[in-house]
Tab-separated table of C-alpha atoms in Angstrom:
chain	number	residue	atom	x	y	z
A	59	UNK	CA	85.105	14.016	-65.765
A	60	UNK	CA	86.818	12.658	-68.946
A	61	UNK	CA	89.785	15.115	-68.137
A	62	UNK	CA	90.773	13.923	-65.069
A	63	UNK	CA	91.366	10.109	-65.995
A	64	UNK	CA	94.774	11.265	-67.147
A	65	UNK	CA	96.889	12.220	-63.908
A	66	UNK	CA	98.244	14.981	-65.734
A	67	UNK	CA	94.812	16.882	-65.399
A	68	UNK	CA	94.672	16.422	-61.476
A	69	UNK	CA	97.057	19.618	-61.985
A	70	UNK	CA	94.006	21.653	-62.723
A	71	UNK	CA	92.618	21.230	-59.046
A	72	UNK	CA	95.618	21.838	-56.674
A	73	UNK	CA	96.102	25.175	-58.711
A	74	UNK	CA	92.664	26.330	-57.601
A	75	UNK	CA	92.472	25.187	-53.745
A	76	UNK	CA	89.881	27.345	-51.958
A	77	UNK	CA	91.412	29.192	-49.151
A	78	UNK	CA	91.240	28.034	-45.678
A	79	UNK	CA	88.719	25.361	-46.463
A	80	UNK	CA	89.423	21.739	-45.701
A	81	UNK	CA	91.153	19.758	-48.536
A	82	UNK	CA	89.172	16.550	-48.415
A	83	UNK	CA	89.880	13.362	-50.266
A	84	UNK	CA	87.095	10.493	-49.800
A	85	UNK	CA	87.974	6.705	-49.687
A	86	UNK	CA	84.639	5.042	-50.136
A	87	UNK	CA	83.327	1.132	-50.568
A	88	UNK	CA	80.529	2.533	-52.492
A	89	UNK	CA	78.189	-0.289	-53.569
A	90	UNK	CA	74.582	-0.642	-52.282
A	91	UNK	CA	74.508	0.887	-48.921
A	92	UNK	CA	72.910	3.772	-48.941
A	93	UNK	CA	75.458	6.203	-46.838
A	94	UNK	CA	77.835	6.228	-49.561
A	95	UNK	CA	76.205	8.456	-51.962
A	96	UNK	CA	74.843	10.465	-49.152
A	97	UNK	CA	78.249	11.302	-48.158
A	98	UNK	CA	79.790	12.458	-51.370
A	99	UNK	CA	76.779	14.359	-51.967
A	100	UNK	CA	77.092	16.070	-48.987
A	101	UNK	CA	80.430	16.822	-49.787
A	102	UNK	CA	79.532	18.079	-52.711
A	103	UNK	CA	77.172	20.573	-51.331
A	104	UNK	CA	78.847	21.822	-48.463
A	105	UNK	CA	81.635	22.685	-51.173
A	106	UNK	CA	79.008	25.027	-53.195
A	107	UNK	CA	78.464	26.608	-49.842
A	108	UNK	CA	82.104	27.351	-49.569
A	109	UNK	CA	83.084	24.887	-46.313
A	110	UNK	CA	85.346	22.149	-48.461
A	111	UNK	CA	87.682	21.739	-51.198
A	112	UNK	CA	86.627	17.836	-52.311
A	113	UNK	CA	89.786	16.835	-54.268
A	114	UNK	CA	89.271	13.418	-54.838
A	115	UNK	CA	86.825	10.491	-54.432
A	116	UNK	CA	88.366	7.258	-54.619
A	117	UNK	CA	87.074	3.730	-54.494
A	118	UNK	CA	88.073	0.958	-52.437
A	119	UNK	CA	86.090	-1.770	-54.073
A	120	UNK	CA	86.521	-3.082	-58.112
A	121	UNK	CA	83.372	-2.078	-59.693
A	122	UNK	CA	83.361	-0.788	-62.961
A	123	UNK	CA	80.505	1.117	-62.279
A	124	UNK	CA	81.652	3.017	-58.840
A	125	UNK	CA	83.477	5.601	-60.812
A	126	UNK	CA	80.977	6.748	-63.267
A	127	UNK	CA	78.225	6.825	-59.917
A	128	UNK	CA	80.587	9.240	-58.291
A	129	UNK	CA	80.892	11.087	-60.945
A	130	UNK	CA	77.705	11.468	-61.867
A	131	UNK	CA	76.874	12.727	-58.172
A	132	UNK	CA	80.108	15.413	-58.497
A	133	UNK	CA	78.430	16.403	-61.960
A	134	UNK	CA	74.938	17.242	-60.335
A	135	UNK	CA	76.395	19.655	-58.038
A	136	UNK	CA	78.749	21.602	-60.623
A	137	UNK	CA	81.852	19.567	-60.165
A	138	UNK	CA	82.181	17.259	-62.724
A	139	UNK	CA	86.066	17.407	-63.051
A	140	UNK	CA	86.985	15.808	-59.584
A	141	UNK	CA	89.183	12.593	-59.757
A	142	UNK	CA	87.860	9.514	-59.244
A	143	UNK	CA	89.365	6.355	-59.200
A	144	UNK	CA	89.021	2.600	-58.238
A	145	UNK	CA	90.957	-0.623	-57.766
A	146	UNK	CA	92.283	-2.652	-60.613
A	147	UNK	CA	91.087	-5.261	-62.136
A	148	UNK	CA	87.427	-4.176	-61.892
A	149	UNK	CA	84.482	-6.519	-62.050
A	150	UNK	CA	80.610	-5.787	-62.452
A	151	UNK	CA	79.568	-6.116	-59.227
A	152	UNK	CA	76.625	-4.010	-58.344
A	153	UNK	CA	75.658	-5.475	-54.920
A	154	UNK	CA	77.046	-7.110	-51.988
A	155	UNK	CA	75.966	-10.597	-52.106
A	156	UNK	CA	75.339	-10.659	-48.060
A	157	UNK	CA	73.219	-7.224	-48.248
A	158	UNK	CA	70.321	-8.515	-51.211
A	159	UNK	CA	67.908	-6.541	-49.292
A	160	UNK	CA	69.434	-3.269	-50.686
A	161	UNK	CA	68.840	-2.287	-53.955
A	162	UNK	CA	71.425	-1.788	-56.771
A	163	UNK	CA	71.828	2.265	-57.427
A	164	UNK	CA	75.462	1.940	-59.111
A	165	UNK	CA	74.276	1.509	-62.464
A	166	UNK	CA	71.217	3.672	-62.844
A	167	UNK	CA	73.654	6.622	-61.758
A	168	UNK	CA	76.228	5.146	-64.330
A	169	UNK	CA	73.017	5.135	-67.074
A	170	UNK	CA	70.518	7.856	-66.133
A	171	UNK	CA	72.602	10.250	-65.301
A	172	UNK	CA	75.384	12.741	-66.519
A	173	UNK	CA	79.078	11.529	-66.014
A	174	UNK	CA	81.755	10.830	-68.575
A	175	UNK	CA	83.724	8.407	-66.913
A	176	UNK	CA	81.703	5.198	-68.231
A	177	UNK	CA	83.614	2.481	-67.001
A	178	UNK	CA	86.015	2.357	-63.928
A	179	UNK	CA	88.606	0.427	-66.288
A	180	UNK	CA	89.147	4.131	-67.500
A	181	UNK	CA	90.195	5.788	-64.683
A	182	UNK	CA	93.896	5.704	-63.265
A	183	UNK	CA	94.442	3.489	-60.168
A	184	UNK	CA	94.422	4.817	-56.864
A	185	UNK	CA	97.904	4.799	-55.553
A	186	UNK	CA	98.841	7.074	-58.632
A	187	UNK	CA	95.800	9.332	-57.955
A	188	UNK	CA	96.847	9.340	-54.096
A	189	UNK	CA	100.491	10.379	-54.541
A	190	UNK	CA	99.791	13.027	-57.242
A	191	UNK	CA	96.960	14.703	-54.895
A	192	UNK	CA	99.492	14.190	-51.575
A	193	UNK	CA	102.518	15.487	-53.854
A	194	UNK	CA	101.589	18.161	-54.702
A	195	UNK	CA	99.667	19.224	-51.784
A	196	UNK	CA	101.290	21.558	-48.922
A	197	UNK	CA	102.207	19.809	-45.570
A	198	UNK	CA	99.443	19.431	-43.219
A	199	UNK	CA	96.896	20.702	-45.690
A	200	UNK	CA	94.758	17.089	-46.597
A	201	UNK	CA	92.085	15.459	-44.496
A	202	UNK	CA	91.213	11.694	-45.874
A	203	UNK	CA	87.672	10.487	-44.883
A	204	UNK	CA	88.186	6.793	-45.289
A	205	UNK	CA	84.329	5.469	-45.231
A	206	UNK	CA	85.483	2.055	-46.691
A	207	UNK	CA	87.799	-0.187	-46.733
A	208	UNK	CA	91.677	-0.006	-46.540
A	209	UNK	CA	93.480	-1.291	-49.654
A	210	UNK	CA	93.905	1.664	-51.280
A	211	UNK	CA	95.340	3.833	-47.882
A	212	UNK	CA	97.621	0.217	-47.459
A	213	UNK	CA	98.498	0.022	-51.045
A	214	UNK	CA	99.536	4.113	-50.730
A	215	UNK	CA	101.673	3.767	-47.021
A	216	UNK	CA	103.769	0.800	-49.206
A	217	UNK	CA	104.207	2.633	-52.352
A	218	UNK	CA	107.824	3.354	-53.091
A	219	UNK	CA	109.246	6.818	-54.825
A	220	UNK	CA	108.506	6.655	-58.140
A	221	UNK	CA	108.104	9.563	-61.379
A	222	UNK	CA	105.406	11.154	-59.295
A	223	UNK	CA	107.491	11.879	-56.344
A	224	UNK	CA	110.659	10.818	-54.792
A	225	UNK	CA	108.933	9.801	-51.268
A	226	UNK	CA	107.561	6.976	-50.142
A	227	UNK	CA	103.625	6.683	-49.572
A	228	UNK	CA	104.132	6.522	-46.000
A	229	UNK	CA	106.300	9.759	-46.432
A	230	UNK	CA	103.720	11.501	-48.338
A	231	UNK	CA	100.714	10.227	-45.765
A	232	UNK	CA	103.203	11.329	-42.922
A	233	UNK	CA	103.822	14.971	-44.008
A	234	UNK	CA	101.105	16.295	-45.920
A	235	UNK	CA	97.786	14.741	-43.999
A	236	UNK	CA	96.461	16.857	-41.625
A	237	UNK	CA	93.792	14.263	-40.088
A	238	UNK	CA	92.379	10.911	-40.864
A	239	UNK	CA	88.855	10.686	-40.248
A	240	UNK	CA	87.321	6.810	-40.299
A	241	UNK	CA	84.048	5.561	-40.135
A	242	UNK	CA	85.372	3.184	-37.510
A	243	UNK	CA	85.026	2.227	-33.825
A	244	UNK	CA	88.044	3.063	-31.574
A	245	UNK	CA	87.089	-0.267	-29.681
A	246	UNK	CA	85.925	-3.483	-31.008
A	247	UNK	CA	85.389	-4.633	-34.349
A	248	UNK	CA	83.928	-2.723	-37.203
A	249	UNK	CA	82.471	-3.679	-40.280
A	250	UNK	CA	84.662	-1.423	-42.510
A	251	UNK	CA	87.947	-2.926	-40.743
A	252	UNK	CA	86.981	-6.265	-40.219
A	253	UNK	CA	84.767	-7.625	-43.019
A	254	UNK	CA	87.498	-7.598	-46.037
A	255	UNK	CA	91.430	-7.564	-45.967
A	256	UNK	CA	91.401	-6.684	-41.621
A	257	UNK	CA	95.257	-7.154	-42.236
A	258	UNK	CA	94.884	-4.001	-44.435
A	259	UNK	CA	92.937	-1.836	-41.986
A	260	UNK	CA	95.076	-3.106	-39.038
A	261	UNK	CA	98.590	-1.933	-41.077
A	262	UNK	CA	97.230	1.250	-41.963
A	263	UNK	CA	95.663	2.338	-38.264
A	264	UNK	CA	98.233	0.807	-36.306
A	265	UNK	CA	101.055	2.940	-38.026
A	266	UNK	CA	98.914	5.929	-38.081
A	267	UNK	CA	101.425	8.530	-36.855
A	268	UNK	CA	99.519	11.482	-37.000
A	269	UNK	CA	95.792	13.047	-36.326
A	270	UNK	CA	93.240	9.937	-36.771
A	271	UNK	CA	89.483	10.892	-35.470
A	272	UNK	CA	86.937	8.105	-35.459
A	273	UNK	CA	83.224	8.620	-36.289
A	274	UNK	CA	82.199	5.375	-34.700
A	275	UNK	CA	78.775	3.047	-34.880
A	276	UNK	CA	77.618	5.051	-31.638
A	277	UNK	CA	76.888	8.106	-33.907
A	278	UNK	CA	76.788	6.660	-37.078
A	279	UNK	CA	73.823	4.046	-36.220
A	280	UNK	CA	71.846	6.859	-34.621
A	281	UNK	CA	71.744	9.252	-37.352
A	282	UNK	CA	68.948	8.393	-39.231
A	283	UNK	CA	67.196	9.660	-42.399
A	284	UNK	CA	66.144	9.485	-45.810
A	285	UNK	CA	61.939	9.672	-45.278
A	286	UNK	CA	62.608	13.546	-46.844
A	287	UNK	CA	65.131	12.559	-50.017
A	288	UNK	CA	63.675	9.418	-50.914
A	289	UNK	CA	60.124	11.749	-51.022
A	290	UNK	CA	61.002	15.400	-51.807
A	291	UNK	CA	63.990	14.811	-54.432
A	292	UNK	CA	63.048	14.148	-57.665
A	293	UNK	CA	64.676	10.924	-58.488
A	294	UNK	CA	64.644	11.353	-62.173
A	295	UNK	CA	66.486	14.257	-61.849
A	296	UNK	CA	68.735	13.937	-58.795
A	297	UNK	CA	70.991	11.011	-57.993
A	298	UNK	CA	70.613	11.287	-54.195
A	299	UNK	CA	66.940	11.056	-54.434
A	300	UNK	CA	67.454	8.376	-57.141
A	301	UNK	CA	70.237	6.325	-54.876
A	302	UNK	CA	68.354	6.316	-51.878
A	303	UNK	CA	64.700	5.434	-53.676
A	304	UNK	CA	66.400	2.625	-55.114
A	305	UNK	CA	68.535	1.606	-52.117
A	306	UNK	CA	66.111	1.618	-49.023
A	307	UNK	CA	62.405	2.474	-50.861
A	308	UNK	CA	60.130	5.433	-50.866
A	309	UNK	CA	59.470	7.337	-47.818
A	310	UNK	CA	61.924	4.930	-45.877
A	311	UNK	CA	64.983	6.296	-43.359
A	312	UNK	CA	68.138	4.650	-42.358
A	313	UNK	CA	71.244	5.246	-40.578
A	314	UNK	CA	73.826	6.988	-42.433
A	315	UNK	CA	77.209	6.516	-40.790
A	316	UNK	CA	79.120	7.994	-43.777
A	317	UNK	CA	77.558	10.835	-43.860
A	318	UNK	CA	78.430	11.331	-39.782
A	319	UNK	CA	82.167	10.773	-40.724
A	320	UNK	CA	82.084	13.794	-43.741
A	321	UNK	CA	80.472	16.030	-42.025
A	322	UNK	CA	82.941	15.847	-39.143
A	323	UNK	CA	85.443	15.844	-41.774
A	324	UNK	CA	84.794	19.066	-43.231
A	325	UNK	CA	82.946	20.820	-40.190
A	326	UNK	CA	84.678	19.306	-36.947
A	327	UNK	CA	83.200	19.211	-33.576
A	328	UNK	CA	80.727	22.497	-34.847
A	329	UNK	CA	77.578	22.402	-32.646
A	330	UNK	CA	77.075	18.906	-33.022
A	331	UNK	CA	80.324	16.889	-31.528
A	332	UNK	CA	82.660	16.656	-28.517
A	333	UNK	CA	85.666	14.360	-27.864
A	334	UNK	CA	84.635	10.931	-26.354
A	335	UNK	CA	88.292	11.066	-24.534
A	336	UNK	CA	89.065	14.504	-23.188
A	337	UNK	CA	92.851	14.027	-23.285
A	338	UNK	CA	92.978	11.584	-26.848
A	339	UNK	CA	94.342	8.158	-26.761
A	340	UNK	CA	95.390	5.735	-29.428
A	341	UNK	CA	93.642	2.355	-30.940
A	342	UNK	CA	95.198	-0.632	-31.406
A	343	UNK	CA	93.954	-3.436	-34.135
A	344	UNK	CA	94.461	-7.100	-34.125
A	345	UNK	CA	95.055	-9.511	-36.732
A	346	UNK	CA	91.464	-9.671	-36.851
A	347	UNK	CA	90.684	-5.427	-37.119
A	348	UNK	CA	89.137	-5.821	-33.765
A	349	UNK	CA	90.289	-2.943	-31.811
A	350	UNK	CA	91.523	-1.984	-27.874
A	351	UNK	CA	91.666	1.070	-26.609
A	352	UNK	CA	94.287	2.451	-24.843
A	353	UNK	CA	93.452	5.990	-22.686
A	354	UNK	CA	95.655	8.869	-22.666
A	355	UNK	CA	95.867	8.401	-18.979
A	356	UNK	CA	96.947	4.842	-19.383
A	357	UNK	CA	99.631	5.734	-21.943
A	358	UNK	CA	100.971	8.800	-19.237
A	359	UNK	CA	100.566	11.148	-22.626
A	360	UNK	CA	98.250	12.890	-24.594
A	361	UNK	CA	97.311	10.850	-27.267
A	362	UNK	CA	96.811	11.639	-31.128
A	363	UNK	CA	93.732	9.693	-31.409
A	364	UNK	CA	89.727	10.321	-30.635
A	365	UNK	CA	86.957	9.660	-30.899
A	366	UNK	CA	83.688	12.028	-31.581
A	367	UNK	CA	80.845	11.831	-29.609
A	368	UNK	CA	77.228	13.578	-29.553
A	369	UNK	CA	77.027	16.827	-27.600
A	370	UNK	CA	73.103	17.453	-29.263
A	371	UNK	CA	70.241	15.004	-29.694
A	372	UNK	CA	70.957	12.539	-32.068
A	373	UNK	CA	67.226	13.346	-33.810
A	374	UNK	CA	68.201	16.929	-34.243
A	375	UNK	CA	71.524	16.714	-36.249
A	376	UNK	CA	70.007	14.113	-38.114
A	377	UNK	CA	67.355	16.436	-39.255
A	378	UNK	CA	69.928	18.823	-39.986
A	379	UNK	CA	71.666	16.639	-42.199
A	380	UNK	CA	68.903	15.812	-44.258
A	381	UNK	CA	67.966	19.563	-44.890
A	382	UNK	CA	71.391	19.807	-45.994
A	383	UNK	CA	70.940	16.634	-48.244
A	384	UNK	CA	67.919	18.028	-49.640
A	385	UNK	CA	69.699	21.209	-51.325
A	386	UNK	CA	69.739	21.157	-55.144
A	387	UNK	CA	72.288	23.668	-57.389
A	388	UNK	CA	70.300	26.786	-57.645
A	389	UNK	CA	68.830	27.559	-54.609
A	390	UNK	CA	70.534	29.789	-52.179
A	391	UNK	CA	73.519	29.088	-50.021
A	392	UNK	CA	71.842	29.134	-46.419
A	393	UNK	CA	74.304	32.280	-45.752
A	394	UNK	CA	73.049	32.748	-42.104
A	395	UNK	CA	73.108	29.206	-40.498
A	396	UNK	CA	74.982	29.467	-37.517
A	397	UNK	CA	76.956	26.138	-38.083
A	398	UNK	CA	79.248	24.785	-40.451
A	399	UNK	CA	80.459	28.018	-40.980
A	400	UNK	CA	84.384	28.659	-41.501
């Protein structure tokens, strides 16, 4: 992905958007959980089945070695030139030091596997990455899964104009996203709001002023897997089998709440979701990220704001997802599923 450390490149990708697909940037805190690297590989594959355009994969955190692990995931399923890009100054963390139980991943992808990125230090920082991609992008076109944290969507809303573009970041954000999908509840507190910088994550929902769709711990915690990748994927071979082998052990299964978010992302309600809120609402965060909900009814409007809730068993998307997660480059394109399908 050595090309697309210089902005410049990111040029090469909004020349060659795939038609009426979603545009989809990920925002990810990608460290030792294991529903990270489920996500972006998921990404990944429901672009080679022709659902997504993934423009961008950016990290929220500082590790040096988050870059490089992304890429290294893009580069296993053909798309090695994707931007990545992570906060500045980075540091070596490789695991949260509250979450020991999980296994470090981050630098056997960085080692083991192919990417050209190295070290995070090379790539640009997110803000610039952001207001290229949203600059250059038609209106209404982008759909942000933020599966992290919220420094680099704050850091973006208070950019000024600058040689990329003449609009602020809130401008940009404004006009050219057409939904914000967060791994988030709509009520109460959250660990991705609430755990580092809530003022961030309350600035950024709070002024939200468009489309903003929450996968929420209801789905997220019942979606479970990983029994299949961590035993049929080769782990010296593929990095999902290796990330989740290393993360949560062989023949072990955990919920994936990331991977929830994506796939609503790039498929919407399909087979699999309805709205939690018929008529929308709107969240509202505190200093501490702990949110209240406020119904449509209550607000006399239809609100921009939902929620997604299950509309099939819980057991049967998850297995699903993991059939998806188990699809390696080469293999067909599962041309007659009935969902997922634009």
């Amino acid at each position: 992905m050595r090309d697309s450390i210089l902005l410049s490149s990111l040029a090469i990708l909004t020349g060659t958007a795939l038609a009426d697909k979603v545009r989809l940037i990920i925002d990810t805190d990608m460290l030792n959980f294991d529903d990270d690297p489920m996500a972006i590989g998921e990404a990944n594959i429901l672009q080679n089945w022709g659902q997504v355009e993934l423009i961008g994969v950016f990290s929220c955190i500082n590790s040096r070695y988050a870059p490089p692990a992304i890429d290294a995931i893009n580069t296993f399923f053909g798309h090695p030139d994707i931007p990545t890009a992570v906060q500045k100054p980075v540091d070596n963390l490789t695991t949260w030091p509250d979450h020991p139980e999980f296994g470090d991943y981050l630098t056997g992808l960085t080692f083991n596997f192919t990417e050209d990125v190295r070290d995070g230090a090379n790539t640009p920082d997110p803000v610039s990455a952001y207001r290229f991609l949203l600059s250059t992008s038609a209106d209404d076109s982008i759909t942000i899964a933020a599966i992290g944290f919220y420094a680099n969507l704050f850091q973006v809303m208070n950019s000024g104009p600058d040689r990329i573009s003449p609009r602020t970041g809130a401008e940009l954000l404004a006009t050219k996203v057409r939904e914000l999908v967060v791994q988030a509840n709509e009520a109460g507190s959250s660990y991705n709001t609430g755990t580092y910088d809530p003022a961030y994550a309350q600035a950024v929902l709070n002024w939200w002023p468009g489309r903003l769709t929450f996968a929420s711990d209801a789905v997220g915690e019942n979606t479970v897997l990983g029994a299949r990748v961590t035993t049929e994927l080769d782990p010296a071979t593929n990095p999902l089998g290796f990330a989740l082998r290393a993360n949560i052990g062989y023949g072990r299964a955990h919920p994936v709440w990331d991977a929830v978010a994506v796939y609503y992302a790039v498929c919407g309600l399909d087979d699999v979701f309805a709205w939690k809120y018929p008529r929308g609402g709107r969240a509202t965060l505190d200093a501490d990220a702990v949110a209240t909900w406020r119904s449509a009814a209550e607000a006399e409007a239809d609100g921009p704001q939902n929620s997604v809730a299950f509309r099939m068993p819980n057991t049967t998307f998850a297995a699903r997802l993991e059939d998806t997660l188990l699809w390696e480059p080469g293999r067909p394109v599962p041309k007659a599923r009935t969902w997922c399908k634009r």
